[in-house]
């Protein structure tokens, strides 16, 4: 096992994903596969590159920065720029897509009663820009904008597929709720086909006291409505959209799993998408890409990274509950360093799934006492540390009164043979890995990923579920320099949120506000800052720091169009 782990770590240090073929063939395929590609490899369609230009862009020495030729190819004058890695993979494994989606209700779908007072919104910009709700005599659909970034690993296959298909899953999921979303004046019905309630939202909840008194609306009262629970959750419309995006990610991942037996879909990918719908931005992230809003110089994080460190407790809990997933090769416990055989029988700090910190105490004993104040341990406690828990109603152990006795809890663990196994999570920062193999814990694909030279699958520990954050564009009056930044980790590995915000706030004011290329130039500037300049000691950025050798992809999306959604 140790040999396999060393080999896997060595591969990663060389920039190759352990468990992959070790090289990428044409189209991001996996070496040795005779299956056809689901889609051919290429760069984002909106770049409008020829095949010769795509090949020229794959120069790992010069690393040319690609930008939009025509800004009208993207809505809202969105800026975009990208650059290939410094040699860790043959192709640029980042992918991107951007589309205007039209969501129409499914034929035969049950809909809620339309709200007659709802006003129709019309486009205020050419080609539907600024349009969020568009209705006409032929089709009562909802139009929305979609941006996406995918960061592939172990090949570009999954990223290419997701860039072509995820938007279709988003559209399909939104079709189920489009009629409900259009009727924004009332809360969504609990059951499809029910008459929507036009009563104030607060009246949908009946207290237990009112029910027992037999008040109006209580079960058994003269005006009792159709039987239902005493209380009903108020589900806002945006929660339906969040659920639709979460389902779209799941369906995309399931499609990759199904089709990998028919097509060569290599590796996996992180996924970061933005959907602008009905005046709100929905940012869904699964992986370690990042989104931030820069508004009047203020930084508003719109995503979280999902890595072995940030999801340590979830991963450890899964391994604790299903230890067979570890293949008898790993331990779910975390120690400050690798445990050595000579340390058997000694006590070492550790963390389990229920712990967020490290405690510097050997044994914590909680004893039951009575008639003692909560100020401290009883006198004569000796060398042991005693902690007394007093319950007023409930204490942390579920006691209703008095003192609770709770055995012995150790923050130091006596090292046993099982602790000599390789940790489920090992390393720090960007070097942290799950099972010494992968550095991200959420994304799409990776269904065939195994621990190097073993039959242990890693997919059970990986999740396709995104975190979705919502930003209401209508709440703010945005200026021309207020933007949403989306970028893969190639940017964020070397530039902080503050450095990116400072660069953007310094760059945009120096551009002509009417120049449609200003946001593309801002994206190009960010990529240049992260890539740096090639010197004798590699790519270097400001203060002679090491530049990013990874693929870098950046969107700069102006939010001023949010002012035009009314």
Coordinates of C-alpha atoms in Angstrom, one line a residue:
X1 CA 0.0 0.0 0.0
X2 CA 2.8 2.4 0.9
X3 CA 4.4 1.9 -2.5
X4 CA 1.1 2.6 -4.2
X5 CA 0.6 5.8 -2.2
X6 CA 4.1 7.0 -2.9
X7 CA 3.6 6.4 -6.6
X8 CA 0.3 8.3 -6.5
X9 CA 1.8 11.3 -4.7
X10 CA 4.7 11.4 -7.1
X11 CA 2.3 11.4 -10.0
X12 CA 0.4 14.3 -8.6
X13 CA 3.6 16.3 -7.9
X14 CA 4.2 15.9 -11.6
X15 CA 0.8 17.3 -12.4
X16 CA -0.8 14.1 -13.5
X17 CA -3.9 12.7 -11.8
X18 CA -3.3 9.4 -10.2
X19 CA -5.6 6.7 -11.4
X20 CA -5.8 8.2 -14.9
X21 CA -4.1 7.0 -18.0
X22 CA -1.2 9.4 -17.4
X23 CA -1.6 11.1 -20.8
X24 CA -4.4 12.6 -22.8
X25 CA -5.0 11.7 -26.4
X26 CA -6.9 13.6 -29.1
X27 CA -10.2 14.9 -27.8
X28 CA -9.4 14.3 -24.2
X29 CA -9.8 10.6 -24.5
X30 CA -8.4 8.1 -22.1
X31 CA -5.5 6.1 -23.4
X32 CA -6.3 2.7 -24.7
X33 CA -10.0 3.3 -25.1
X34 CA -11.6 2.3 -28.4
X35 CA -14.9 4.1 -27.7
X36 CA -15.8 7.2 -29.7
X37 CA -15.7 10.6 -28.2
X38 CA -19.0 12.1 -27.0
X39 CA -17.9 15.4 -28.4
X40 CA -14.6 16.4 -30.0
X41 CA -12.2 18.5 -28.0
X42 CA -12.2 22.2 -28.7
X43 CA -12.2 25.6 -27.1
X44 CA -15.5 27.5 -26.2
X45 CA -17.6 28.0 -29.2
X46 CA -18.1 31.7 -28.5
X47 CA -14.4 32.3 -29.1
X48 CA -15.0 31.5 -32.8
X49 CA -11.6 29.8 -33.2
X50 CA -10.6 27.8 -36.3
X51 CA -9.0 24.4 -35.8
X52 CA -5.6 25.9 -36.6
X53 CA -6.1 28.6 -34.0
X54 CA -7.1 26.0 -31.4
X55 CA -3.9 24.1 -32.1
X56 CA -1.8 27.2 -32.0
X57 CA -3.3 28.1 -28.6
X58 CA -1.9 24.9 -27.1
X59 CA 1.6 26.4 -26.8
X60 CA 2.8 25.5 -23.3
X61 CA 5.9 27.7 -23.7
X62 CA 4.4 31.0 -25.0
X63 CA 1.0 30.4 -23.4
X64 CA -0.9 32.9 -25.5
X65 CA -4.0 34.5 -23.9
X66 CA -7.2 34.0 -25.8
X67 CA -9.9 36.6 -25.7
X68 CA -13.2 37.3 -27.5
X69 CA -12.9 38.5 -31.1
X70 CA -16.4 39.8 -31.1
X71 CA -18.1 41.0 -27.9
X72 CA -21.5 40.5 -29.3
X73 CA -21.0 36.8 -29.1
X74 CA -21.7 37.0 -25.3
X75 CA -24.7 38.8 -23.7
X76 CA -24.3 41.8 -21.5
X77 CA -20.9 42.7 -23.1
X78 CA -19.5 39.9 -20.9
X79 CA -15.7 39.7 -21.0
X80 CA -13.8 36.4 -21.2
X81 CA -10.2 35.4 -21.4
X82 CA -8.2 32.1 -21.0
X83 CA -4.8 30.6 -21.1
X84 CA -3.4 27.1 -21.3
X85 CA -1.4 25.5 -18.6
X86 CA 2.4 25.4 -18.5
X87 CA 2.6 21.7 -19.5
X88 CA 0.8 19.6 -16.9
X89 CA -1.6 18.3 -19.6
X90 CA -1.7 18.2 -23.4
X91 CA -4.9 20.2 -23.7
X92 CA -6.5 23.1 -21.8
X93 CA -8.8 21.1 -19.6
X94 CA -10.9 24.1 -18.7
X95 CA -14.2 24.6 -20.7
X96 CA -16.8 27.3 -20.8
X97 CA -20.2 28.0 -22.4
X98 CA -22.7 30.9 -22.4
X99 CA -26.2 30.9 -23.8
X100 CA -29.5 32.6 -23.6
X101 CA -32.0 29.9 -22.6
X102 CA -35.7 29.9 -23.3
X103 CA -37.7 27.8 -20.8
X104 CA -41.2 26.8 -21.9
X105 CA -43.6 24.7 -20.0
X106 CA -43.8 21.0 -20.8
X107 CA -46.7 19.9 -22.9
X108 CA -49.6 18.6 -20.7
X109 CA -48.0 20.0 -17.5
X110 CA -50.3 20.9 -14.7
X111 CA -50.0 24.6 -13.9
X112 CA -51.2 26.8 -11.2
X113 CA -53.9 29.4 -11.9
X114 CA -52.2 32.5 -13.5
X115 CA -52.2 35.7 -11.7
X116 CA -54.2 38.2 -13.8
X117 CA -52.5 41.2 -12.2
X118 CA -49.0 40.1 -13.1
X119 CA -47.4 42.5 -15.6
X120 CA -45.5 41.4 -18.7
X121 CA -41.8 42.4 -18.9
X122 CA -40.4 43.3 -22.2
X123 CA -36.8 43.4 -23.4
X124 CA -35.1 46.8 -23.1
X125 CA -32.0 45.7 -25.0
X126 CA -31.3 44.2 -28.5
X127 CA -31.3 40.4 -28.9
X128 CA -33.1 39.9 -25.6
X129 CA -30.4 41.4 -23.4
X130 CA -31.8 42.5 -20.0
X131 CA -34.8 40.3 -20.6
X132 CA -35.8 38.0 -17.8
X133 CA -39.5 37.3 -18.4
X134 CA -40.7 37.3 -22.0
X135 CA -44.2 36.4 -23.1
X136 CA -45.9 36.5 -26.4
X137 CA -49.0 35.1 -28.2
X138 CA -47.1 32.1 -29.5
X139 CA -45.1 31.0 -26.4
X140 CA -45.4 31.9 -22.7
X141 CA -41.8 31.1 -21.9
X142 CA -39.2 32.5 -19.6
X143 CA -35.9 33.7 -21.0
X144 CA -32.7 33.5 -18.9
X145 CA -29.0 33.9 -19.3
X146 CA -26.5 31.1 -18.5
X147 CA -22.7 31.2 -18.0
X148 CA -20.6 28.2 -17.0
X149 CA -17.0 27.2 -16.3
X150 CA -15.7 23.6 -16.0
X151 CA -12.2 22.7 -14.8
X152 CA -11.3 19.2 -16.0
X153 CA -8.9 16.7 -14.4
X154 CA -7.5 13.4 -15.7
X155 CA -8.6 14.5 -19.2
X156 CA -10.9 17.0 -20.7
X157 CA -13.7 14.6 -21.6
X158 CA -16.1 15.3 -18.7
X159 CA -15.6 19.0 -19.0
X160 CA -16.3 19.0 -22.7
X161 CA -19.5 17.0 -22.2
X162 CA -20.7 19.1 -19.3
X163 CA -20.1 22.3 -21.3
X164 CA -22.3 21.0 -24.1
X165 CA -25.1 19.4 -22.0
X166 CA -25.5 20.9 -18.5
X167 CA -27.6 23.9 -19.9
X168 CA -30.1 21.4 -21.3
X169 CA -30.5 19.8 -18.0
X170 CA -31.0 23.2 -16.4
X171 CA -33.7 24.1 -19.0
X172 CA -35.4 20.7 -18.5
X173 CA -35.6 21.2 -14.7
X174 CA -36.9 24.7 -15.0
X175 CA -39.6 23.6 -17.3
X176 CA -41.3 21.8 -14.4
X177 CA -41.7 25.1 -12.5
X178 CA -41.8 27.8 -15.2
X179 CA -45.6 28.5 -14.8
X180 CA -45.2 28.7 -11.0
X181 CA -42.3 31.2 -11.4
X182 CA -44.3 33.4 -13.7
X183 CA -47.0 33.7 -11.0
X184 CA -44.7 35.5 -8.6
X185 CA -47.5 37.3 -6.7
X186 CA -48.5 34.1 -4.8
X187 CA -46.5 31.4 -3.0
X188 CA -45.9 28.2 -5.0
X189 CA -48.7 25.6 -4.4
X190 CA -47.8 22.7 -2.1
X191 CA -49.4 20.3 -4.6
X192 CA -49.5 20.9 -8.3
X193 CA -53.1 21.5 -9.4
X194 CA -54.1 23.2 -6.2
X195 CA -55.6 26.7 -6.4
X196 CA -52.8 29.1 -5.3
X197 CA -53.5 30.9 -2.1
X198 CA -53.9 34.6 -2.4
X199 CA -54.1 35.1 1.4
X200 CA -51.1 36.8 3.1
X201 CA -48.2 34.4 3.7
X202 CA -48.4 34.7 7.4
X203 CA -52.0 33.4 7.5
X204 CA -50.9 30.1 6.1
X205 CA -49.6 29.1 9.5
X206 CA -52.0 28.1 12.2
X207 CA -50.7 27.9 15.7
X208 CA -51.2 24.9 17.9
X209 CA -52.9 27.1 20.5
X210 CA -55.5 28.4 17.9
X211 CA -56.0 24.8 16.8
X212 CA -56.8 23.6 20.3
X213 CA -59.2 26.6 20.9
X214 CA -61.1 25.6 17.8
X215 CA -60.5 28.9 16.2
X216 CA -61.4 29.8 12.6
X217 CA -59.6 27.4 10.3
X218 CA -58.8 24.9 13.1
X219 CA -59.8 21.3 12.6
X220 CA -63.4 20.9 13.7
X221 CA -64.3 24.5 13.5
X222 CA -67.3 25.7 11.4
X223 CA -65.1 27.1 8.6
X224 CA -62.6 24.3 8.5
X225 CA -60.8 24.2 5.1
X226 CA -59.9 20.9 3.5
X227 CA -57.8 18.8 5.8
X228 CA -54.1 19.6 5.9
X229 CA -51.3 19.9 8.4
X230 CA -51.6 22.5 11.1
X231 CA -48.7 24.3 9.6
X232 CA -47.4 24.6 6.1
X233 CA -44.0 25.7 5.1
X234 CA -43.8 28.8 3.0
X235 CA -41.6 27.9 0.1
X236 CA -40.3 31.0 -1.8
X237 CA -39.9 30.9 -5.6
X238 CA -36.2 31.1 -5.5
X239 CA -36.0 27.8 -3.5
X240 CA -37.7 26.1 -6.5
X241 CA -35.0 27.4 -8.8
X242 CA -32.3 26.3 -6.4
X243 CA -33.8 22.8 -6.3
X244 CA -33.9 22.8 -10.1
X245 CA -30.2 23.6 -10.4
X246 CA -29.3 21.0 -7.8
X247 CA -31.3 18.4 -9.8
X248 CA -29.7 19.5 -13.1
X249 CA -26.2 18.8 -11.6
X250 CA -27.3 15.4 -10.5
X251 CA -28.9 14.5 -13.8
X252 CA -25.7 15.6 -15.7
X253 CA -23.6 13.4 -13.5
X254 CA -25.9 10.5 -14.0
X255 CA -25.8 11.0 -17.7
X256 CA -22.0 10.9 -17.7
X257 CA -22.2 7.7 -15.7
X258 CA -24.6 6.1 -18.2
X259 CA -22.8 7.1 -21.3
X260 CA -19.3 6.2 -20.3
X261 CA -20.0 2.7 -21.4
X262 CA -20.8 4.0 -24.9
X263 CA -18.5 7.0 -25.2
X264 CA -15.0 7.8 -24.2
X265 CA -15.7 10.4 -21.5
X266 CA -12.4 10.9 -19.6
X267 CA -11.9 12.1 -16.1
X268 CA -14.1 14.5 -14.2
X269 CA -14.5 18.2 -13.8
X270 CA -15.6 20.9 -11.4
X271 CA -18.6 23.0 -12.4
X272 CA -19.5 26.6 -11.7
X273 CA -22.6 28.1 -13.4
X274 CA -24.6 31.3 -13.2
X275 CA -28.2 31.6 -14.2
X276 CA -29.8 35.0 -14.4
X277 CA -33.6 34.5 -14.0
X278 CA -36.4 36.9 -13.0
X279 CA -34.0 39.5 -11.8
X280 CA -31.9 37.3 -9.7
X281 CA -28.4 35.7 -10.1
X282 CA -28.2 32.0 -9.1
X283 CA -24.6 30.9 -8.7
X284 CA -24.1 27.1 -8.4
X285 CA -20.7 25.7 -7.6
X286 CA -19.4 22.2 -7.2
X287 CA -15.6 22.2 -6.9
X288 CA -12.9 24.7 -6.3
X289 CA -13.6 27.4 -8.9
X290 CA -14.8 30.7 -7.4
X291 CA -17.3 33.5 -8.0
X292 CA -17.2 37.0 -6.4
X293 CA -19.1 40.2 -6.9
X294 CA -17.3 43.5 -6.8
X295 CA -19.8 46.2 -6.1
X296 CA -18.6 49.7 -5.4
X297 CA -15.3 48.3 -4.3
X298 CA -16.9 45.8 -1.9
X299 CA -16.2 42.1 -2.3
X300 CA -19.2 39.8 -2.0
X301 CA -18.3 36.0 -2.1
X302 CA -20.8 34.1 -4.2
X303 CA -19.3 30.6 -3.8
X304 CA -17.3 28.3 -1.5
X305 CA -14.6 25.9 -2.5
X306 CA -15.1 22.2 -1.9
X307 CA -11.8 20.5 -1.1
X308 CA -10.6 17.6 1.1
X309 CA -10.0 20.1 3.9
X310 CA -13.3 22.0 3.7
X311 CA -15.3 18.8 3.5
X312 CA -13.2 16.8 5.9
X313 CA -16.0 16.1 8.4
X314 CA -18.4 14.9 5.6
X315 CA -15.8 12.6 4.2
X316 CA -14.8 11.2 7.6
X317 CA -18.4 10.6 8.6
X318 CA -19.1 8.7 5.4
X319 CA -16.0 6.5 5.9
X320 CA -17.0 6.0 9.6
X321 CA -20.5 4.8 8.6
X322 CA -19.3 2.7 5.6
X323 CA -15.8 1.6 6.4
X324 CA -15.8 -0.9 3.5
X325 CA -15.3 2.1 1.2
X326 CA -11.8 2.4 2.6
X327 CA -10.8 -1.0 1.2
X328 CA -9.0 -1.9 4.4
X329 CA -6.2 0.4 3.2
X330 CA -7.1 3.8 4.8
X331 CA -8.1 5.2 8.1
X332 CA -10.8 7.8 8.4
X333 CA -9.1 9.5 11.4
X334 CA -6.8 12.5 10.9
X335 CA -3.5 12.9 12.7
X336 CA -1.2 15.9 12.6
X337 CA 1.3 13.8 10.7
X338 CA 1.8 10.2 9.4
X339 CA 1.8 7.7 12.2
X340 CA 4.9 5.5 12.4
X341 CA 5.1 1.9 13.6
X342 CA 7.5 2.9 16.4
X343 CA 4.7 5.1 17.9
X344 CA 2.4 2.2 18.6
X345 CA 1.1 2.5 22.1
X346 CA 1.8 6.2 22.4
X347 CA -0.8 8.9 22.5
X348 CA -1.2 11.3 19.7
X349 CA -3.6 14.2 18.9
X350 CA -6.3 13.3 16.3
X351 CA -9.5 14.5 14.8
X352 CA -12.6 12.5 14.0
X353 CA -15.7 13.5 12.0
X354 CA -17.3 15.2 15.1
X355 CA -14.3 17.4 15.8
X356 CA -13.4 20.8 14.3
X357 CA -10.4 21.6 16.4
X358 CA -7.5 20.0 18.2
X359 CA -7.7 19.8 22.0
X360 CA -4.6 19.8 24.2
X361 CA -5.7 17.6 27.1
X362 CA -5.3 13.9 27.8
X363 CA -8.5 12.9 29.5
X364 CA -11.7 14.8 30.1
X365 CA -13.8 13.2 32.8
X366 CA -17.4 14.4 33.5
X367 CA -18.9 13.2 36.8
X368 CA -22.3 13.4 38.2
X369 CA -22.5 15.5 41.4
X370 CA -25.4 17.2 43.2
X371 CA -25.8 20.4 45.1
X372 CA -22.6 21.9 43.6
X373 CA -22.4 25.2 41.7
X374 CA -21.4 25.4 38.1
X375 CA -18.4 27.6 38.9
X376 CA -15.7 24.9 38.7
X377 CA -14.6 21.4 39.6
X378 CA -15.3 19.9 43.0
X379 CA -12.6 20.3 45.6
X380 CA -10.4 17.3 46.0
X381 CA -10.6 16.4 42.3
X382 CA -7.0 15.4 42.3
X383 CA -4.9 15.5 39.2
X384 CA -7.8 14.6 36.8
X385 CA -9.7 17.4 35.2
X386 CA -13.4 17.3 36.0
X387 CA -16.0 19.1 34.0
X388 CA -19.5 19.5 35.6
X389 CA -22.5 20.1 33.3
X390 CA -25.5 21.6 34.9
X391 CA -28.8 21.1 33.0
X392 CA -31.4 23.9 33.0
X393 CA -34.1 22.3 30.8
X394 CA -31.5 20.5 28.6
X395 CA -27.7 20.2 28.8
X396 CA -25.5 19.0 26.0
X397 CA -26.1 15.4 26.9
X398 CA -29.9 15.6 26.8
X399 CA -30.3 15.8 30.6
X400 CA -33.3 17.7 31.9
X401 CA -32.0 18.5 35.4
X402 CA -29.1 18.0 37.8
X403 CA -25.6 16.9 36.7
X404 CA -24.7 14.5 33.9
X405 CA -22.1 11.8 34.1
X406 CA -20.4 11.3 30.8
X407 CA -17.6 8.8 31.0
X408 CA -14.1 9.6 29.7
X409 CA -13.5 11.5 26.4
X410 CA -10.0 11.5 25.0
X411 CA -8.5 14.2 22.7
X412 CA -5.3 12.1 22.5
X413 CA -5.6 8.7 21.0
X414 CA -3.5 5.6 21.9
X415 CA -2.0 4.5 18.6
X416 CA -3.1 1.1 17.3
X417 CA -2.3 -1.0 14.2
X418 CA -5.3 0.4 12.3
X419 CA -3.9 3.9 12.7
X420 CA -0.9 3.0 10.6
X421 CA -3.0 2.9 7.5
X422 CA -2.8 5.9 5.2
X423 CA -5.2 8.7 6.1
X424 CA -8.4 9.2 4.1
X425 CA -7.4 12.9 3.9
X426 CA -3.7 13.8 3.7
X427 CA -1.9 17.0 3.0
X428 CA -2.6 20.7 3.4
X429 CA -4.0 23.4 1.2
X430 CA -3.7 22.7 -2.5
X431 CA -1.7 19.5 -1.7
X432 CA -4.6 18.0 0.3
X433 CA -5.9 14.8 -1.3
X434 CA -8.7 12.3 -0.8
X435 CA -7.1 8.8 -0.7
X436 CA -3.9 10.3 -2.1
X437 CA -5.6 10.8 -5.4
X438 CA -7.9 13.8 -5.9
X439 CA -7.9 17.4 -4.6
X440 CA -11.5 18.3 -5.1
X441 CA -14.5 16.7 -3.5
X442 CA -17.4 17.9 -5.6
X443 CA -17.9 18.0 -9.4
X444 CA -19.1 15.8 -12.3
X445 CA -17.7 12.5 -13.6
X446 CA -14.9 10.6 -12.1
X447 CA -17.0 7.4 -12.1
X448 CA -14.0 5.2 -12.9
X449 CA -11.5 6.9 -10.7
X450 CA -9.7 4.5 -8.4
X451 CA -6.8 4.7 -5.9
X452 CA -3.6 4.2 -7.8
X453 CA -2.8 0.5 -8.5
X454 CA -5.9 -0.7 -6.5
X455 CA -9.5 -1.6 -6.9
X456 CA -10.8 1.1 -4.5
X457 CA -13.3 3.5 -6.1
X458 CA -13.2 7.1 -5.0
X459 CA -16.5 8.2 -6.5
X460 CA -18.5 7.4 -3.3
X461 CA -16.7 10.2 -1.6
X462 CA -17.3 12.7 -4.4
X463 CA -20.5 14.7 -4.7
X464 CA -22.2 16.3 -7.6
X465 CA -24.4 18.5 -5.4
X466 CA -23.6 22.2 -5.9
X467 CA -23.9 25.0 -3.4
X468 CA -26.3 27.6 -4.7
X469 CA -26.2 31.3 -3.7
X470 CA -28.7 33.9 -4.8
X471 CA -28.1 37.6 -5.5
X472 CA -31.1 39.9 -6.1
X473 CA -30.1 42.3 -8.9
X474 CA -33.1 44.5 -8.3
X475 CA -32.1 45.5 -4.8
X476 CA -29.2 47.6 -6.0
X477 CA -28.4 50.3 -8.6
X478 CA -25.3 49.0 -10.2
X479 CA -22.6 51.1 -11.9
X480 CA -20.6 50.3 -15.0
X481 CA -17.7 49.0 -12.8
X482 CA -19.8 46.6 -10.7
X483 CA -19.0 43.1 -12.0
X484 CA -19.4 39.4 -11.2
X485 CA -16.1 37.5 -11.6
X486 CA -16.1 33.8 -12.4
X487 CA -12.8 32.0 -12.6
X488 CA -11.2 28.5 -12.3
X489 CA -8.7 27.8 -9.6
X490 CA -5.8 28.7 -11.9
X491 CA -6.6 32.4 -11.0
X492 CA -7.4 32.0 -7.4
X493 CA -4.3 29.8 -6.6
X494 CA -2.1 32.9 -7.0
X495 CA -4.4 35.9 -6.5
X496 CA -6.6 36.6 -3.5
X497 CA -10.1 38.1 -3.7
X498 CA -8.7 41.4 -2.6
X499 CA -6.0 41.4 -5.3
X500 CA -8.6 40.6 -8.0
X501 CA -10.9 43.3 -6.7
X502 CA -8.1 45.8 -6.6
X503 CA -7.0 45.0 -10.1
X504 CA -10.6 45.3 -11.5
X505 CA -11.3 48.6 -9.7
X506 CA -8.1 50.1 -11.0
X507 CA -8.5 48.8 -14.5
X508 CA -12.1 49.5 -15.4
X509 CA -12.2 53.3 -14.6
X510 CA -9.4 53.8 -17.1
X511 CA -11.5 52.3 -19.9
X512 CA -14.1 54.2 -21.9
X513 CA -17.5 53.3 -20.3
X514 CA -19.0 52.9 -23.8
X515 CA -16.2 50.6 -25.0
X516 CA -17.8 47.1 -25.5
X517 CA -14.4 45.5 -25.1
X518 CA -13.7 46.9 -21.6
X519 CA -14.8 43.8 -19.8
X520 CA -12.9 41.5 -22.1
X521 CA -9.8 43.6 -21.5
X522 CA -10.4 43.4 -17.8
X523 CA -10.6 39.6 -18.0
X524 CA -7.4 39.6 -20.1
X525 CA -5.7 41.7 -17.5
X526 CA -6.6 39.3 -14.7
X527 CA -5.3 36.3 -16.7
X528 CA -2.0 38.2 -17.3
X529 CA -1.6 39.0 -13.6
X530 CA -2.1 35.3 -12.7
X531 CA 0.0 33.8 -15.4
X532 CA 2.8 36.3 -15.1
X533 CA 5.9 36.6 -17.2
X534 CA 8.2 33.7 -18.2
X535 CA 11.7 34.1 -16.6
X536 CA 14.7 31.9 -15.9
X537 CA 12.9 30.5 -12.9
X538 CA 9.5 29.9 -14.5
X539 CA 6.4 32.0 -14.6
X540 CA 6.6 34.9 -12.2
X541 CA 4.0 37.5 -11.0
X542 CA 4.2 40.6 -8.9
X543 CA 6.7 40.6 -6.0
X544 CA 8.5 37.8 -7.8
X545 CA 6.0 35.2 -6.7
X546 CA 5.4 32.0 -8.6
X547 CA 2.8 32.5 -11.3
X548 CA 0.0 30.0 -12.1
X549 CA 1.0 27.1 -14.2
X550 CA -2.5 25.8 -14.4
X551 CA -5.2 26.5 -17.0
X552 CA -6.9 29.8 -16.3
X553 CA -10.3 30.9 -17.4
X554 CA -12.1 34.1 -16.4
X555 CA -15.4 35.8 -17.0
X556 CA -16.1 39.4 -16.1
X557 CA -19.8 40.0 -16.2
X558 CA -21.1 43.5 -15.8
X559 CA -24.0 43.9 -13.4
X560 CA -25.3 47.2 -14.8
X561 CA -27.7 45.2 -16.9
X562 CA -29.4 44.3 -13.7
X563 CA -30.8 47.8 -13.6
X564 CA -32.7 47.2 -16.8
X565 CA -34.7 44.1 -15.7
X566 CA -37.8 46.0 -14.7

